[in-house]
Short mmCIF file of C-alpha atoms in Angstrom, two decimals:
data_model
loop_
_atom_site.label_atom_id
_atom_site.label_comp_id
_atom_site.label_asym_id
_atom_site.label_seq_id
_atom_site.Cartn_x
_atom_site.Cartn_y
_atom_site.Cartn_z
CA MET A 130 0.03 0.07 -0.01
CA ASN A 131 1.29 3.45 -0.67
CA LEU A 132 -0.86 7.39 -0.05
CA ALA A 133 -0.76 9.18 -3.11
CA LEU A 134 -2.12 12.94 -3.40
CA THR A 135 -3.19 13.08 -6.94
CA SER A 136 -4.78 16.54 -8.47
CA ALA A 137 -5.19 17.31 -4.27
CA ASP A 138 -7.26 13.78 -3.57
CA PHE A 139 -6.30 11.94 -1.23
CA GLU A 140 -5.72 7.83 -2.09
CA ILE A 141 -4.18 5.23 -0.61
CA ARG A 142 -3.53 2.81 -3.06
CA ASP A 143 -2.51 -0.99 -3.62
CA SER A 144 0.84 -0.76 -5.56
CA THR A 145 1.37 -4.05 -6.20
CA ALA A 146 -2.39 -4.70 -8.00
CA GLY A 147 -2.68 -1.26 -9.21
CA VAL A 148 -6.05 -0.52 -7.55
CA SER A 149 -7.24 2.38 -5.40
CA ALA A 150 -8.41 1.30 -2.29
CA PHE A 151 -9.49 4.72 -0.59
CA THR A 152 -10.20 7.59 -2.18
CA ILE A 153 -11.28 11.06 -1.07
CA LEU A 154 -12.28 13.77 -3.35
CA LYS A 155 -11.11 17.00 -2.40
CA SER A 156 -13.56 18.64 -4.67
CA THR A 157 -17.18 17.22 -2.68
CA GLY A 158 -16.06 15.61 -0.21
CA ASN A 159 -17.05 12.72 -1.34
CA VAL A 160 -15.15 8.87 -0.14
CA GLY A 161 -14.62 5.78 -1.98
CA ILE A 162 -14.00 2.50 -1.83
CA GLY A 163 -12.42 0.78 -4.39
CA THR A 164 -12.93 3.64 -6.52
CA THR A 165 -11.37 6.41 -7.36
CA GLY A 166 -14.29 8.38 -8.84
CA PRO A 167 -16.98 8.33 -5.87
CA ASN A 168 -20.13 10.34 -6.88
CA HIS A 169 -21.90 9.85 -3.46
CA GLN A 170 -21.01 11.25 -0.06
CA LEU A 171 -20.02 7.12 0.73
CA HIS A 172 -19.45 5.13 -2.76
CA VAL A 173 -18.11 1.15 -2.58
CA VAL A 174 -17.36 -0.82 -5.27
CA ARG A 175 -16.33 -3.96 -4.89
CA VAL A 176 -15.65 -7.65 -7.07
CA GLY A 177 -18.44 -10.03 -5.28
CA ASN A 178 -21.94 -9.65 -3.40
CA ASP A 179 -21.33 -8.49 0.20
CA LEU A 180 -20.36 -4.99 0.50
CA LEU A 181 -20.65 -4.16 4.43
CA ARG A 182 -19.88 -5.76 7.23
CA LEU A 183 -21.22 -4.48 10.78
CA GLN A 184 -20.21 -6.18 13.35
CA ASN A 185 -20.74 -5.96 17.60
CA THR A 186 -17.77 -7.83 19.34
CA SER A 187 -18.80 -6.21 22.98
CA VAL A 188 -18.50 -8.87 26.00
CA GLY A 189 -22.43 -9.86 26.44
CA THR A 190 -23.65 -8.62 23.45
CA THR A 191 -24.15 -9.77 19.76
CA GLY A 192 -24.04 -8.00 16.51
CA ASP A 193 -22.69 -9.36 13.21
CA TYR A 194 -24.31 -8.53 9.82
CA ARG A 195 -23.48 -8.09 6.89
CA PHE A 196 -25.19 -5.87 3.82
CA ILE A 197 -25.67 -8.03 0.49
CA VAL A 198 -26.25 -6.90 -2.92
CA ASP A 199 -26.63 -9.03 -6.45
CA SER A 200 -27.98 -9.32 -9.55
CA GLY A 201 -30.04 -6.70 -8.04
CA VAL A 202 -30.84 -8.18 -4.95
CA LEU A 203 -30.47 -6.25 -1.93
CA GLY A 204 -30.27 -8.29 1.40
CA ILE A 205 -29.52 -7.97 5.44
CA TYR A 206 -27.91 -11.36 6.06
CA ASP A 207 -27.44 -12.26 10.04
CA ASN A 208 -24.34 -14.11 10.20
CA GLU A 209 -24.46 -15.67 13.94
CA ASP A 210 -28.05 -17.30 12.76
CA ALA A 211 -27.32 -17.80 9.06
CA ALA A 212 -30.64 -16.25 7.73
CA TYR A 213 -31.78 -12.80 5.63
CA ARG A 214 -33.67 -10.72 8.14
CA ILE A 215 -34.62 -8.23 5.12
CA TYR A 216 -34.65 -9.16 1.71
CA ILE A 217 -35.51 -7.23 -1.36
CA ASN A 218 -35.54 -8.55 -4.72
CA THR A 219 -35.12 -7.21 -8.36
CA SER A 220 -39.34 -6.75 -8.38
CA GLY A 221 -39.45 -4.33 -5.50
CA ASN A 222 -40.95 -7.01 -2.85
CA VAL A 223 -39.39 -6.75 0.43
CA GLY A 224 -39.30 -10.32 2.34
CA ILE A 225 -39.02 -10.17 6.35
CA GLY A 226 -37.96 -13.84 7.13
CA THR A 227 -37.88 -15.13 3.40
CA THR A 228 -36.22 -14.52 0.18
CA GLY A 229 -38.80 -15.34 -1.61
CA PRO A 230 -41.44 -12.16 -1.09
CA GLY A 231 -44.22 -12.94 -3.13
CA SER A 232 -46.20 -9.35 -2.62
CA LYS A 233 -45.37 -5.96 -1.66
CA LEU A 234 -44.59 -6.67 2.02
CA HIS A 235 -43.84 -10.99 2.40
CA VAL A 236 -43.39 -11.24 6.40
CA TYR A 237 -42.94 -14.81 7.20
CA GLY A 238 -41.63 -16.51 10.79
CA ALA A 239 -43.04 -18.17 13.69
CA GLY A 240 -46.41 -17.05 15.39
CA VAL A 241 -47.91 -16.36 12.28
CA ASP A 242 -50.47 -18.85 12.62
CA THR A 243 -50.27 -18.94 16.67
CA GLY A 244 -52.00 -15.17 16.91
CA ALA A 245 -48.60 -13.89 18.02
CA ALA A 246 -48.50 -10.10 16.47
CA GLU A 247 -46.71 -10.03 13.33
CA VAL A 248 -47.23 -6.42 12.22
CA LYS A 249 -47.34 -3.28 14.06
CA LEU A 250 -48.25 0.14 13.35
CA GLN A 251 -47.45 3.17 15.18
CA ASN A 252 -48.27 6.24 15.20
CA THR A 253 -46.35 9.63 16.36
CA ASP A 254 -48.19 10.06 18.91
CA GLY A 255 -47.44 6.84 20.57
CA SER A 256 -51.23 5.26 19.41
CA THR A 257 -50.46 1.70 18.33
CA SER A 258 -52.26 -0.91 16.47
CA THR A 259 -51.17 -4.62 16.22
CA TYR A 260 -52.26 -6.61 13.75
CA GLY A 261 -52.01 -10.52 14.08
CA LEU A 262 -52.89 -12.40 10.12
CA GLY A 263 -52.13 -15.93 10.29
CA VAL A 264 -52.81 -19.00 7.71
CA GLY A 265 -55.13 -20.48 7.92
CA VAL A 266 -57.32 -17.88 10.06
CA ARG A 267 -60.26 -15.62 8.76
CA GLY A 268 -60.47 -12.03 9.28
CA LEU A 269 -58.39 -9.48 10.81
CA SER A 270 -57.73 -8.89 14.10
CA ASN A 271 -56.41 -6.10 16.32
CA ASN A 272 -54.90 -6.12 19.22
#
């Protein structure tokens, strides 16, 4: 790795591979990881589908998530439980607990058919409406 100032920009390059690892454009303040031409405040370019990993290693707490972009799909993946938590497919459908959302919002998980609340709507004044939607259950209950 070497540091370089090019056109008053700051850049960290892998001199062996000849690629930029990190760039800050002086004119815009945009930061690029894997690109020398970031066109947003943070612009990440990587070969492969893992773009960002957030991990908490504090004692007594957990959290290890990856943001994955692959073939027009965006997902938030929980490394500890080896499962997608949120998945947006190429049609724009959002899946929570599923990687195959069949509608604009598709919620899947234990509790759907046991009466446990799966969808909660909360107003800014703090009032809430909780809806338990169940498979094989007629109607909609508002708790």
